[in-house]
C-alpha atoms as one frame of an Amber mdcrd trajectory, in Angstrom:
protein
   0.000   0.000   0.000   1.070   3.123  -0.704   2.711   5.064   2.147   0.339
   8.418   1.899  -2.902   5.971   1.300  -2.018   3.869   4.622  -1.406   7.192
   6.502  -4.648   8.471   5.658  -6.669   5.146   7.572  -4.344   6.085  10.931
  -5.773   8.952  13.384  -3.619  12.435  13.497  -1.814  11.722  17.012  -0.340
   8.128  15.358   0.872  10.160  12.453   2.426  12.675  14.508   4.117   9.835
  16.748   5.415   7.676  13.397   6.726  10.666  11.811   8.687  11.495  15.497
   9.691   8.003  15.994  10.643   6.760  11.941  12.780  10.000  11.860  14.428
   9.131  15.059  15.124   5.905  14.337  16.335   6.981  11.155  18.733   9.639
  13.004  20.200   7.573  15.717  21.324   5.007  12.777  19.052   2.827  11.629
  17.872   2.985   7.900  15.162   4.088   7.857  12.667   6.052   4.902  12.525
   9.435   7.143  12.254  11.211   4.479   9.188   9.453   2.740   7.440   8.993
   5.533   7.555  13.063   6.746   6.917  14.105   2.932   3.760  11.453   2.782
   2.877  12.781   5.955   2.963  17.128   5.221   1.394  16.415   2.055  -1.442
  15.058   4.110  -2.019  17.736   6.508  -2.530  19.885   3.188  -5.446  18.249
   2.349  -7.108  16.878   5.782  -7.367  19.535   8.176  -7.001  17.052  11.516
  -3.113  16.891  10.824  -1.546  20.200  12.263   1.394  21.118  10.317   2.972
  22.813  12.854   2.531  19.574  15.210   3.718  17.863  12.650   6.981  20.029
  11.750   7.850  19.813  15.478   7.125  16.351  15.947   9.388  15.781  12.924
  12.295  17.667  14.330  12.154  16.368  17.539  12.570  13.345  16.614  15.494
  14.400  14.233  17.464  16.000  17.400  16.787  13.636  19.594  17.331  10.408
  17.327  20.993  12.224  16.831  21.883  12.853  20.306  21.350   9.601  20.864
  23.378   8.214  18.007  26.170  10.725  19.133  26.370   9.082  22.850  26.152
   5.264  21.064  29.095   5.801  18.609  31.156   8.040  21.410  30.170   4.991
  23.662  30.971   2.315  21.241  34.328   3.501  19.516  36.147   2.699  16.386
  34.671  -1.138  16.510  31.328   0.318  16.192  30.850   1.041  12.243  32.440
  -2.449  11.493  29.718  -3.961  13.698  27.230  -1.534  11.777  28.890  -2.727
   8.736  28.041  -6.415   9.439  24.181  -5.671  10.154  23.795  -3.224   7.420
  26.333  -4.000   4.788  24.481  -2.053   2.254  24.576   1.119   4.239  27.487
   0.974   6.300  29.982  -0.443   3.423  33.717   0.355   4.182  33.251   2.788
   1.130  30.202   4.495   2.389  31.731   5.006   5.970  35.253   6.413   4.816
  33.651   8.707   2.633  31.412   9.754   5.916  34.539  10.037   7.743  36.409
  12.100   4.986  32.859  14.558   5.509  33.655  14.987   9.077  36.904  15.604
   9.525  37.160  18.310   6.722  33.828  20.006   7.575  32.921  18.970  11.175
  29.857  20.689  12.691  28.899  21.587   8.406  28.970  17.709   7.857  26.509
  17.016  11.306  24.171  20.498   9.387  24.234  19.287   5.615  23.799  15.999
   6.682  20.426  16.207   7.233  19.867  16.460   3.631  21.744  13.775   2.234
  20.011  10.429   3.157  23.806   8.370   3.532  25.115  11.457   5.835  21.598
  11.428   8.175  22.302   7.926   9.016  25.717   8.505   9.660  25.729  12.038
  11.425  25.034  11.249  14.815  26.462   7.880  15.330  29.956   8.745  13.518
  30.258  12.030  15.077  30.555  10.355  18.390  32.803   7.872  17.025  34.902
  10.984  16.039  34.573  12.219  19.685  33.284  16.303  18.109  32.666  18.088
  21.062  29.198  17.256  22.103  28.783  21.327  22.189  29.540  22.013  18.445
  27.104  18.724  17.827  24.395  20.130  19.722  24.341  23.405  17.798  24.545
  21.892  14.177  21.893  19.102  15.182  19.395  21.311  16.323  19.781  23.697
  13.648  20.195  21.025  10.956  17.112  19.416  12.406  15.173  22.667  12.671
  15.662  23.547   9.022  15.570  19.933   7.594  12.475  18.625   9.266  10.612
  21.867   9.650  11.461  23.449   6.420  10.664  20.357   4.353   6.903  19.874
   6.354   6.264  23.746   5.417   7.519  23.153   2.117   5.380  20.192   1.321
   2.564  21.525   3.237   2.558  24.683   0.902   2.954  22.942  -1.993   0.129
  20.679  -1.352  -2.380  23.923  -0.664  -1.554  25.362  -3.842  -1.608  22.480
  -5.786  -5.389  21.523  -4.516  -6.256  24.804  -4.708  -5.185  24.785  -8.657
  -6.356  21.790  -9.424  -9.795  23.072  -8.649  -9.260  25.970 -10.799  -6.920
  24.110 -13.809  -7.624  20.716 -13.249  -4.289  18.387 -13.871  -2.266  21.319
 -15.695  -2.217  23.226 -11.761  -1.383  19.496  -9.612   1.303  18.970 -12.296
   2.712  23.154 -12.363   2.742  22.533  -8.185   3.886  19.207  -8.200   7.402
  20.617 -10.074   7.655  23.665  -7.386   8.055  21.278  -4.829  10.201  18.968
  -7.077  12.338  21.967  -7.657  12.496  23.123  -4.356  13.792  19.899  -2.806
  16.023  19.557  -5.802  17.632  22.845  -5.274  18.317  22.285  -1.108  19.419
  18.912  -1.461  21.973  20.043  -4.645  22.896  22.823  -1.992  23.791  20.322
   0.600  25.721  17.995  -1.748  27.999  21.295  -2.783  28.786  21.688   0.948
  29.905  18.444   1.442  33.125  17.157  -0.143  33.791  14.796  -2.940  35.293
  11.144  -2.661  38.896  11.216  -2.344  40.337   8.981  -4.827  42.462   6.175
  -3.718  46.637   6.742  -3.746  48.340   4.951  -6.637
């Protein structure tokens, strides 16, 4: 079943509670579709009126923060052996590739890599977990979680949200032609912040001769 379709037989305070809990999940290491599920979920609240976007938005970033933090005290907790045992549970996630590219992320950009991360689906695994591995000062985490979080998970609900108003709004007005005009806005949108966030963040190094 489609995800937005099987939201839509759930009450509001369930959807606010999977969005909070998939996202944390998602944050403190496990993979996880965050993303799908908060999208599904803000393009919801645009057309039923129970969901409260701005429940929703926090819901979704609290769960973000918190799903970090915790991530951040496992990996300080667990050490280096702690993405090889990743690795072995998850070997399509937490490949020796995927990880030493991670690692090259944080140690060149620090609390930027914890920030951008959010927007990159391999670094929002990674970010809290490998940042304690990396022992960053939980301080300089803190401030690039929450504010990653904030503008990640809130500005993607009020994005969504938006886009979903306008597009049922046109679509009463223009029929398809207005769903498929506000259908590419949000496209767009998410295409430009995530392009954004993949700038920020450096490229593969390429292995030494």
């Amino acid at each position: 079943m489609h995800v937005q379709e099987w939201l839509e037989t759930v009450p509001a305070v369930a959807v606010y509670a999977l969005v909070g809990v998939v996202i944390g999940l998602e944050s403190l290491g496990i993979p996880l579709p965050g993303e799908i599920i908060l999208v599904s979920s803000a393009l919801l609240a645009s057309q039923h009126g129970d969901i409260d976007p701005v429940v929703l938005g926090a819901c979704a970033t609290a769960g973000a923060i918190i799903g970090d933090s915790i991530g951040y005290a496992i990996g300080r907790k667990g050490g280096r052996p702690m993405p090889a045992w990743l690795g072995a549970k998850f070997p399509r996630h937490f490949s020796e590739a995927h990880i030493a590219t991670a690692e090259r992320s944080f140690q060149k950009w620090g609390m930027w890599a914890v920030f951008f991360g959010r927007f990159v689906a391999l670094l929002r695994i990674f970010a809290g977990p490998l940042a304690g591995v990396l022992r960053m000062p939980y301080w300089k985490f803190l401030i690039a979680n929450v504010l990653g979080g904030i503008v990640w998970a809130g500005g993607t609900t009020a994005v969504i949200y938006y886009v979903g108003i306008v597009a049922e709004s046109w679509l009463k007005r223009f029929s398809w032609l207005g769903l498929v005009a506000a259908v590419l806005i949000g496209v767009t949108s998410m295409l430009v912040l995530k392009r954004k966030a993949k700038k920020a963040a450096p490229e593969p190094v390429a292995a030494a001769d």
